Short mmCIF file of C-alpha atoms in Angstrom, two decimals:
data_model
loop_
_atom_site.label_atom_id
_atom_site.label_comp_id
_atom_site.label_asym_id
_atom_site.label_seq_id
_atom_site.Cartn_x
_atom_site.Cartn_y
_atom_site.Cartn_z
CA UNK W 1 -0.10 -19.92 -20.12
CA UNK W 2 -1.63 -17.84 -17.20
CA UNK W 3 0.37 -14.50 -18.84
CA UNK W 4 -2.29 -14.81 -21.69
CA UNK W 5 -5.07 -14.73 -19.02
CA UNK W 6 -7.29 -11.59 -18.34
CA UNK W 7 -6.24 -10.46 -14.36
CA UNK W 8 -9.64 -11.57 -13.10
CA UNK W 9 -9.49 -14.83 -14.63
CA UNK W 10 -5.50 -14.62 -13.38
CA UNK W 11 -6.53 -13.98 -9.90
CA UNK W 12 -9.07 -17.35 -9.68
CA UNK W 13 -6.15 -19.31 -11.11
CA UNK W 14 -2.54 -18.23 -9.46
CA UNK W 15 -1.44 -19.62 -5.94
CA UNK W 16 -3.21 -23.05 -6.21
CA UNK W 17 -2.88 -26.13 -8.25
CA UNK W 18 -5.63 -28.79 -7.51
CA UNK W 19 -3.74 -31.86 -8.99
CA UNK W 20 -0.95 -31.28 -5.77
CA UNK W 21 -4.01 -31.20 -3.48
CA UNK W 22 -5.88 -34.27 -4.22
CA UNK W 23 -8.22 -32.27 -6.54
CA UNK W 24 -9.49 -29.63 -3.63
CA UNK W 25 -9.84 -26.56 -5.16
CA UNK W 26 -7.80 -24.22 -2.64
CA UNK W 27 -4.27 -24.95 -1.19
CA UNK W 28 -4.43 -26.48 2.34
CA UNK W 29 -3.18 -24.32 5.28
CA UNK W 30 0.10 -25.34 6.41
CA UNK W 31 1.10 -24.56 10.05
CA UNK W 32 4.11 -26.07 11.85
CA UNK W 33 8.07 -25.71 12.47
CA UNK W 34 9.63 -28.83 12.16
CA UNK W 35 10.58 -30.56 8.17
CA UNK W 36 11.43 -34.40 8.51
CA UNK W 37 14.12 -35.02 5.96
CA UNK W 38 14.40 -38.80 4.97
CA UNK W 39 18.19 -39.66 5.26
CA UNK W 40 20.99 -37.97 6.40
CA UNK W 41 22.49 -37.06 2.98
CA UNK W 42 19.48 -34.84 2.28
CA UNK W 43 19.67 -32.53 5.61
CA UNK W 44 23.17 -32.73 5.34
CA UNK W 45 22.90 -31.43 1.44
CA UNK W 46 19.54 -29.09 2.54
CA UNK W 47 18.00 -31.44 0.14
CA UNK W 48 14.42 -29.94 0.78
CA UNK W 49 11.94 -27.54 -0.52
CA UNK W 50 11.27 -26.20 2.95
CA UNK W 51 13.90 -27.11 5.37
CA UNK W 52 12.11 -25.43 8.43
CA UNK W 53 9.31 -23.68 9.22
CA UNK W 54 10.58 -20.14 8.84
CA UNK W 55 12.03 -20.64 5.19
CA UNK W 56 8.15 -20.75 4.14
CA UNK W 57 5.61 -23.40 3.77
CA UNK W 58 3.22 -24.34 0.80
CA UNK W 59 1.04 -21.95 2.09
CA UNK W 60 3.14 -19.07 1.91
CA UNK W 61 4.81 -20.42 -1.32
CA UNK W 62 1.48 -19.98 -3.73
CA UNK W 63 0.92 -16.60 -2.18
CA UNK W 64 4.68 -15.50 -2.82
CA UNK W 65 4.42 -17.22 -6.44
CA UNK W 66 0.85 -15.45 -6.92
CA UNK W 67 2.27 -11.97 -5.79
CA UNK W 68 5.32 -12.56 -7.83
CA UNK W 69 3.07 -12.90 -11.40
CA UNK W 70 0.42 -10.30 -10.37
CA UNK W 71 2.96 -8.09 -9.85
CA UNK W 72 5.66 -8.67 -12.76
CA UNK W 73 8.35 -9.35 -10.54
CA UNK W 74 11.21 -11.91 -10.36
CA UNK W 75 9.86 -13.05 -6.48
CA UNK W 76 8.05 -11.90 -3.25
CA UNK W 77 8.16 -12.09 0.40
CA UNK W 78 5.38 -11.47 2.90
CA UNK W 79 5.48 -9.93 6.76
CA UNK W 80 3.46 -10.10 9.40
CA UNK W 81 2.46 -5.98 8.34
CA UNK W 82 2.31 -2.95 6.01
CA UNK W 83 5.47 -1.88 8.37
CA UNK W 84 6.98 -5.40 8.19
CA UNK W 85 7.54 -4.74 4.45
CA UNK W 86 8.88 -1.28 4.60
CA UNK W 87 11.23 -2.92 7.43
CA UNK W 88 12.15 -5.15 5.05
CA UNK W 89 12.82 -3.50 1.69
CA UNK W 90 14.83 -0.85 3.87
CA UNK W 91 17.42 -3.01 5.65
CA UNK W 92 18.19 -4.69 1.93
CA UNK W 93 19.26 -1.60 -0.21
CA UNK W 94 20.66 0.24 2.92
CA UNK W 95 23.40 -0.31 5.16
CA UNK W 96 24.93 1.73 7.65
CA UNK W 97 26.89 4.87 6.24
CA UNK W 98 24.04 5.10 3.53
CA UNK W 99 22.10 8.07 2.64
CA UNK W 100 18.18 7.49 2.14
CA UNK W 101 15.17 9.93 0.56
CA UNK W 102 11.88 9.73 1.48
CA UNK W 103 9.31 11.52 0.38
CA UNK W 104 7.48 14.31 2.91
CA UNK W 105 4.31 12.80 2.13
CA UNK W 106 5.11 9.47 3.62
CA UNK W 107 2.75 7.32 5.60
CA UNK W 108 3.90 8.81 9.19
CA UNK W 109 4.85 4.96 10.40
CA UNK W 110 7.54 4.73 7.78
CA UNK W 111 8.69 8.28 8.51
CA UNK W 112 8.95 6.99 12.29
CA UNK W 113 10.48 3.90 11.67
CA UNK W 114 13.09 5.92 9.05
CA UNK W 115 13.39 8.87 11.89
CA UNK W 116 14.09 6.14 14.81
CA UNK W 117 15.44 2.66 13.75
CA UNK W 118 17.31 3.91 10.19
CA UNK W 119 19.25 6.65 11.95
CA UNK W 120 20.13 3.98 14.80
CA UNK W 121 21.64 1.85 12.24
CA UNK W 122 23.78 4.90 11.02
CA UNK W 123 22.10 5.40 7.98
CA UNK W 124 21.35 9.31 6.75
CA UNK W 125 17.81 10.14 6.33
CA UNK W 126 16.46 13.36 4.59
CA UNK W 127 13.16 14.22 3.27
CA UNK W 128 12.12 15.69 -0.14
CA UNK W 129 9.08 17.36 -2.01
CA UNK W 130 7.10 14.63 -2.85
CA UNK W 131 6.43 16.51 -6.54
CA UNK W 132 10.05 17.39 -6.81
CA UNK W 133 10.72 14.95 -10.00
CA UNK W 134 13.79 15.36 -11.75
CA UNK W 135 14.65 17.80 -9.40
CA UNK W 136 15.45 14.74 -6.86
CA UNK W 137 18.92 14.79 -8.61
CA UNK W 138 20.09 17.72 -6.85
CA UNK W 139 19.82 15.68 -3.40
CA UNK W 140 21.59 12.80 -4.37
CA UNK W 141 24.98 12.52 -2.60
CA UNK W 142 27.64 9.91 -2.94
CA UNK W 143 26.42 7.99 -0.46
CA UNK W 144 22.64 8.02 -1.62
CA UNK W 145 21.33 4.33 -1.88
CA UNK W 146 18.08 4.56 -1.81
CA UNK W 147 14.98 6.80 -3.04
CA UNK W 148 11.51 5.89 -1.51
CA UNK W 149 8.44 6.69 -2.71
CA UNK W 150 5.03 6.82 -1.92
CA UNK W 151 1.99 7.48 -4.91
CA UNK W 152 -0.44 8.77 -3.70
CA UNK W 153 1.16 10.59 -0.55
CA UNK W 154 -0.55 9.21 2.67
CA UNK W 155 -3.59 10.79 3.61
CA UNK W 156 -2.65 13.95 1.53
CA UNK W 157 -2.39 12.36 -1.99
CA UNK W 158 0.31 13.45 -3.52
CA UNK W 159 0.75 11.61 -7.45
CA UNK W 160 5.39 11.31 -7.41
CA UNK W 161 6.57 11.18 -11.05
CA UNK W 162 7.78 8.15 -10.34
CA UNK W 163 9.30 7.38 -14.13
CA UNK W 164 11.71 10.82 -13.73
CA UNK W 165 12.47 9.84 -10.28
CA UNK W 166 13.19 6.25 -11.48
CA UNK W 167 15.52 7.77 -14.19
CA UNK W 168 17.22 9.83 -12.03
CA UNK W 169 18.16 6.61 -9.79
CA UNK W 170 19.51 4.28 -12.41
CA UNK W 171 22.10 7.17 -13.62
CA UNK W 172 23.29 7.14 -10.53
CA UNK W 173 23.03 3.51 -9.32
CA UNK W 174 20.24 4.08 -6.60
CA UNK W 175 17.96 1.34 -5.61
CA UNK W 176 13.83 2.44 -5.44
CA UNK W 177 11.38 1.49 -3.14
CA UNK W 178 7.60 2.64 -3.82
CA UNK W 179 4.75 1.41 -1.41
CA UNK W 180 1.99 1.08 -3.56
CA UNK W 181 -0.56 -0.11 -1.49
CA UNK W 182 -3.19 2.50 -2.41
CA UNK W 183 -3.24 0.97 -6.17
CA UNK W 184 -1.81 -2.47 -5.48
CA UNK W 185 -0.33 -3.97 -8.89
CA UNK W 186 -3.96 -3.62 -10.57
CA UNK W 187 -3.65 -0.59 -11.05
CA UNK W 188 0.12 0.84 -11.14
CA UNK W 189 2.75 -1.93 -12.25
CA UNK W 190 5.50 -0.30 -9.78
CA UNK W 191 8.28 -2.66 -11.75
CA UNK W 192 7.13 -2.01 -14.93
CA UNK W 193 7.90 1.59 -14.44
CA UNK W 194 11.25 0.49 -13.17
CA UNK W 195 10.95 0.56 -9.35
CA UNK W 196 13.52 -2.04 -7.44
CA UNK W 197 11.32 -3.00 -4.94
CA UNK W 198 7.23 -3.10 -4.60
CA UNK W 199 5.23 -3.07 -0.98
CA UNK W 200 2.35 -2.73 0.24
CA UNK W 201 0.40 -3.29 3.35
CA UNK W 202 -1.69 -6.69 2.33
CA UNK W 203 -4.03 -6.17 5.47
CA UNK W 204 -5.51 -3.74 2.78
CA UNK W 205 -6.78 -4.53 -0.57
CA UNK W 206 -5.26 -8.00 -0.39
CA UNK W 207 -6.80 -9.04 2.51
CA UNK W 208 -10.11 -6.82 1.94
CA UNK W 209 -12.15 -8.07 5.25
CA UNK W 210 -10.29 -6.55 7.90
CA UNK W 211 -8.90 -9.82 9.48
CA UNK W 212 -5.63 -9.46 8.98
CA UNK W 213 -2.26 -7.99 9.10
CA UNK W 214 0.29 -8.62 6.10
CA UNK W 215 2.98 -6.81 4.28
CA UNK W 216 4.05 -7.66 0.70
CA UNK W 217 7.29 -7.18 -0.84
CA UNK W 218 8.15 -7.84 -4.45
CA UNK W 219 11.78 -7.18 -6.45
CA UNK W 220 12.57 -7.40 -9.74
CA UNK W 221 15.48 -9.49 -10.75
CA UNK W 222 18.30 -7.68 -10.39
CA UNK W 223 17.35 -6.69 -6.76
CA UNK W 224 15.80 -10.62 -5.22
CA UNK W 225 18.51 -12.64 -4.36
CA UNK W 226 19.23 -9.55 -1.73
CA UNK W 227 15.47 -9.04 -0.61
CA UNK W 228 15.52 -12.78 -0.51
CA UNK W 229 18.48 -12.77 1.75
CA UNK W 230 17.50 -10.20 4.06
CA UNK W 231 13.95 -11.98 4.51
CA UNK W 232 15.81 -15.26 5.39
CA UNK W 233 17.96 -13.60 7.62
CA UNK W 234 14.80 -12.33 9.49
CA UNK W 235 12.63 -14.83 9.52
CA UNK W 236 9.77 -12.75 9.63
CA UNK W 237 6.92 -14.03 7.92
CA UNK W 238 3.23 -14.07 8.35
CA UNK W 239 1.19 -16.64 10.07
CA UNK W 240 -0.38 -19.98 7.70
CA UNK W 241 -4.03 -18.14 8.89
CA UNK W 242 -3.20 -15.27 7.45
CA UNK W 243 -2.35 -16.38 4.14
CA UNK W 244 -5.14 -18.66 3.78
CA UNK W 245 -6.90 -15.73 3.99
CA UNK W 246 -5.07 -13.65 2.15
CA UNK W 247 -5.18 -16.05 -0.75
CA UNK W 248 -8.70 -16.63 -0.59
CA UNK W 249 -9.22 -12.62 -0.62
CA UNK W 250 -7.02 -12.13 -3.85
CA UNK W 251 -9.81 -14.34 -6.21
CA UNK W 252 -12.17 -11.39 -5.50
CA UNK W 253 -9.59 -8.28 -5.23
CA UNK W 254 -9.99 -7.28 -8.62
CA UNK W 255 -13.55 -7.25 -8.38
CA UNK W 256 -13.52 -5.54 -4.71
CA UNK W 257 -11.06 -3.00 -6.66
CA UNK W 258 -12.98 -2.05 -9.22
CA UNK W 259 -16.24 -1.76 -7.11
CA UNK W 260 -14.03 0.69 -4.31
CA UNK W 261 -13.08 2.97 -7.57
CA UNK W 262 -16.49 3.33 -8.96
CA UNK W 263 -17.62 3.78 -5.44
CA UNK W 264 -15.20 6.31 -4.60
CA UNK W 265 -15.61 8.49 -7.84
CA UNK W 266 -19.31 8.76 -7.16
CA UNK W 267 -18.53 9.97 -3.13
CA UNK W 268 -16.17 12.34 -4.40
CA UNK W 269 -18.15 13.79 -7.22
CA UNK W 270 -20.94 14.19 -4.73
CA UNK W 271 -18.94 15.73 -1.55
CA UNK W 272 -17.04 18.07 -4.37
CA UNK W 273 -20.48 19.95 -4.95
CA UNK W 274 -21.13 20.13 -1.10
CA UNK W 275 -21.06 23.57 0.17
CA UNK W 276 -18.77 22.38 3.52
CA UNK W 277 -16.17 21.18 1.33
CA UNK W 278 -13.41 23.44 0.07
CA UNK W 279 -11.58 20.86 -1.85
CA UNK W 280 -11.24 16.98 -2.36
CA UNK W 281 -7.88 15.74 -2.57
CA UNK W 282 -8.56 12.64 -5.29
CA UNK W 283 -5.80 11.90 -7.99
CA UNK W 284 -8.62 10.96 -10.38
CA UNK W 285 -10.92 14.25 -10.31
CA UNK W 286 -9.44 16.40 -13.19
CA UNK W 287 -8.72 19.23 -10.91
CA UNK W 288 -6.96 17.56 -8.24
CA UNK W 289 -3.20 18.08 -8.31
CA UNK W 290 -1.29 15.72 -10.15
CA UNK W 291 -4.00 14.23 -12.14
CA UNK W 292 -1.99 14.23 -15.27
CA UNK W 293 0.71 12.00 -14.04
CA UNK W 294 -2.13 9.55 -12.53
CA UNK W 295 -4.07 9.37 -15.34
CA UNK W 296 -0.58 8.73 -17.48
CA UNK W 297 0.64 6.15 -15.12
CA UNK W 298 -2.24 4.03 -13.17
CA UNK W 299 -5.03 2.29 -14.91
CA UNK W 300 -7.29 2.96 -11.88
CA UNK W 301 -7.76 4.36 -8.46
CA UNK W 302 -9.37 2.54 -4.83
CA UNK W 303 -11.77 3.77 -2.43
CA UNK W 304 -9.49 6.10 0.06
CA UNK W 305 -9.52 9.65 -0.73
CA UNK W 306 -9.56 13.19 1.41
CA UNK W 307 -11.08 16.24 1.62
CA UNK W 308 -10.54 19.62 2.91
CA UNK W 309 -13.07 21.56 4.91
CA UNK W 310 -14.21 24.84 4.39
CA UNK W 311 -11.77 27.20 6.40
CA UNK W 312 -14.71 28.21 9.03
CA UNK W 313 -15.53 25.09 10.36
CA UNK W 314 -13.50 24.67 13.92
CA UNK W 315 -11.97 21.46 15.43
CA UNK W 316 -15.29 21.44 17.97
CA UNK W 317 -17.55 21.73 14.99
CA UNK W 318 -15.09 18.49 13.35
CA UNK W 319 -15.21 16.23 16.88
CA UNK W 320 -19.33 17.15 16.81
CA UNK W 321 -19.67 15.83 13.35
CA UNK W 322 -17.27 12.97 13.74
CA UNK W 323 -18.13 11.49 17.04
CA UNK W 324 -21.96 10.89 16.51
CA UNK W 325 -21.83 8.84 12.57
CA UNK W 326 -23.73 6.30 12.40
CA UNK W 327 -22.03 4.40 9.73
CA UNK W 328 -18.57 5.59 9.23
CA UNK W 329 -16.52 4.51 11.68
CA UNK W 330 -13.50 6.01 12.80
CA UNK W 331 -10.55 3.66 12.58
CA UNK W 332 -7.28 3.80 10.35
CA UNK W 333 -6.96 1.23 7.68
CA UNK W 334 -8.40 1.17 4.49
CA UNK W 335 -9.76 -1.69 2.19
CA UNK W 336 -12.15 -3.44 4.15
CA UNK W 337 -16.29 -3.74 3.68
CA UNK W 338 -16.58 -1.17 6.15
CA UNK W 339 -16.64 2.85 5.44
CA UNK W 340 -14.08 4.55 7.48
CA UNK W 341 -13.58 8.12 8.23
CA UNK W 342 -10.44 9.82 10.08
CA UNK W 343 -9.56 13.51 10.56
CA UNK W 344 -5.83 14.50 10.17
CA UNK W 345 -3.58 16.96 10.03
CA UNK W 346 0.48 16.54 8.50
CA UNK W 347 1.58 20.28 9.62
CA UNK W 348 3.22 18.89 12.88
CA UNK W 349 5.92 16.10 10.97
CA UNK W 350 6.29 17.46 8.13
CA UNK W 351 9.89 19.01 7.69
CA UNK W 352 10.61 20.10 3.90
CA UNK W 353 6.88 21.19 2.80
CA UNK W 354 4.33 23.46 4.62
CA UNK W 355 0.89 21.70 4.87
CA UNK W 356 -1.85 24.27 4.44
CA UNK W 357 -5.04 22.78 2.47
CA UNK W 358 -6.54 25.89 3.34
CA UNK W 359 -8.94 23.85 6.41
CA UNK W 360 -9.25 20.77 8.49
CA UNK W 361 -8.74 17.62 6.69
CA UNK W 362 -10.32 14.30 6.42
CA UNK W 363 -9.67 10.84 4.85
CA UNK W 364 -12.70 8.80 3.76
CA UNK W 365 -12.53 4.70 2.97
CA UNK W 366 -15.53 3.70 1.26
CA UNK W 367 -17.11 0.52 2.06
CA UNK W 368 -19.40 -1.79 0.62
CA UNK W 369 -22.79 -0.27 2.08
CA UNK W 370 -25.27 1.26 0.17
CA UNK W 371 -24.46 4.62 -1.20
CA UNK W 372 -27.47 6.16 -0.73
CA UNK W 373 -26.90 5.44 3.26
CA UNK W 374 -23.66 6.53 2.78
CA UNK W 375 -24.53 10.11 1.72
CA UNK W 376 -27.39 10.60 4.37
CA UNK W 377 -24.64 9.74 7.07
CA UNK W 378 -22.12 12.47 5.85
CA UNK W 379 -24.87 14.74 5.14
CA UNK W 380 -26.12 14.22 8.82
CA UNK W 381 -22.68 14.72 9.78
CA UNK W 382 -22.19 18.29 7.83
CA UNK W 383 -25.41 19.31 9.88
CA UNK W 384 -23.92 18.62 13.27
CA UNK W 385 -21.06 20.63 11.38
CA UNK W 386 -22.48 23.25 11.03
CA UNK W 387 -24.34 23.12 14.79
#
């Protein structure tokens, strides 16, 4: 019945059932380790829902079964982080003698955890162009398992074709991992286009308070019973506070979504007609790179976006604008109420593309303050800029 639903009405109904909790509106939060099974023929048959604390609770349960129908897929798991996940969907389409692609463009956590934990575990990492397409099929090699991919890049916003890529991988048998947590499954249905497995960092968009850490993980069905497996095997899940939280921040996510789009498009429009801006690097402004495929594929866009300076402003003149704002604050993340601002630069990791934007770079999360505020704090900052 809920698949006829609109997603906002969706999103106020999945992950809770009143008539289980006495007629309260939101699940209770479970906490504990310990399942008391009634006889001895039911632990001795693992006749039990939850047979211990780390195979899930209720808790955990409506958010994996809310996930799993926001996001099309045939289940979900959760972790403690962003990284958690991408732990996660890793170590169940690789194994050791594997070969894995990731994109260049990869949040740089994943490229460490790929460059220092994957290789460790004897599995071959390489890196490719994250707008290579069909092209991918030139790097696949017998022992290719797995092609991960990341739209929008990290920081430097990249759109992957991910439906070539995706074809490419099923001729040959490849799982496909895409973290998607810069559209979340509102606005790019990762297994509708085919991808194996779904993640995203839930401490973002999910979350949307900046409270909490949490990872998501969804698989279609050909591809859970092994992400299943290698979350049991793990037992790493989230805390019960965390996804009380996280539940009670997915009634309003569509809303919060659709508010950090319209408020993103408007600071982008307005810092693309600035005269210290060479360039903003937003998959929804016509002229970025790669528009095309986002505007085929996504049905929206969030609040995190970059721009690139104009080539004559220094690192000093960066650090003078950056370290005196009186709103943005500079902190990683995205997805909260709070603006954030960051300044980065991918030329050092990067290993198969150059990064030249042409001047110093900077990613901007848009918050929930008033716009107008907004604006007067940038524009205070392109003064001490230009100081």
């Amino acid at each position: 019945m809920k698949n006829n639903f609109q997603v906002s009405t969706k999103l106020t109904q999945l992950g809770r059932n009143p008539n289980e909790q006495y007629g309260f509106v939101n699940c209770p939060t479970y906490r504990g380790s310990t399942v008391i099974f009634n006889t001895v023929s039911d632990i001795e048959n693992d006749n039990a829902v939850f047979n211990y604390g780390t195979a899930g609770t209720p808790t955990i349960a409506n958010l994996e079964n809310a996930w799993s129908e926001l996001a099309g897929a045939a289940g979900t798991v959760l972790s403690p982080s962003g990284l958690g996940a991408i732990a996660l969907a890793l170590f169940t389409t690789t194994k050791a003698g594997d070969h894995l692609l990731m994109p260049d463009s990869v949040y740089r956590p994943s490229r460490n955890f790929c460059n220092n934990m994957m290789i460790k575990y004897g599995v071959e990492v390489s890196y490719y162009d994250p707008l290579i397409g069909l092209d991918i099929e030139t790097l696949i090699k017998p022992n290719t398992s797995t092609i991960f991919l990341e739209s929008p890049g990290s920081q430097s916003f990249e759109i992957q074709d991910v439906p070539a890529i995706v074809s490419v991988a099923k001729k040959y048998g490849i799982k496909t991992i895409i973290d998607n947590t810069w559209a979340t499954p509102l606005f790019f249905k990762a297994h509708e286009h085919g991808v194996d497995l779904s993640l995203e960092a839930g401490t973002k968009y999910l979350g949307g308070h900046s409270d909490l850490l949490m990872g998501v993980v969804s698989a279609n069905k050909e591809t859970w019973p092994a992400l299943r497996a290698t979350y049991d095997y793990m037992s790493m899940l989230p805390g019960a506070e965390d996804c009380f939280l996280a539940l009670r921040g997915l009634r309003t996510m569509h809303l919060r979504l659709k508010e950090a789009e319209k408020r993103g498009l408007e600071m982008a429009h307005w810092l693309k007609d600035r005269p210290e801006i060479l360039k903003v690097l937003h998959p929804a402004l016509p002229d970025c790179q790669g528009h095309e495929i986002w505007k085929r594929d996504f049905t929206g866009s969030s609040g995190l976006f970059s721009v690139v300076l104009d080539p004559k402003y220094t690192h000093q003149n960066l650090a003078n604008m950056l370290d005196n704002m009186s709103i943005f604050g500079l902190g990683f993340s995205w997805g909260g109420f709070e603006s954030l601002i960051i300044p980065f630069d991918c030329s050092s990791y990067r290993t198969v593309t150059k990064w030249n934007p042409g001047g110093l770079t900077i990613r901007l999360q848009i918050g929930l303050e008033d716009m107008d505020d907004l604006k007067s704090d940038l524009a205070q900052g392109f003064n001490r800029l230009k100081n």
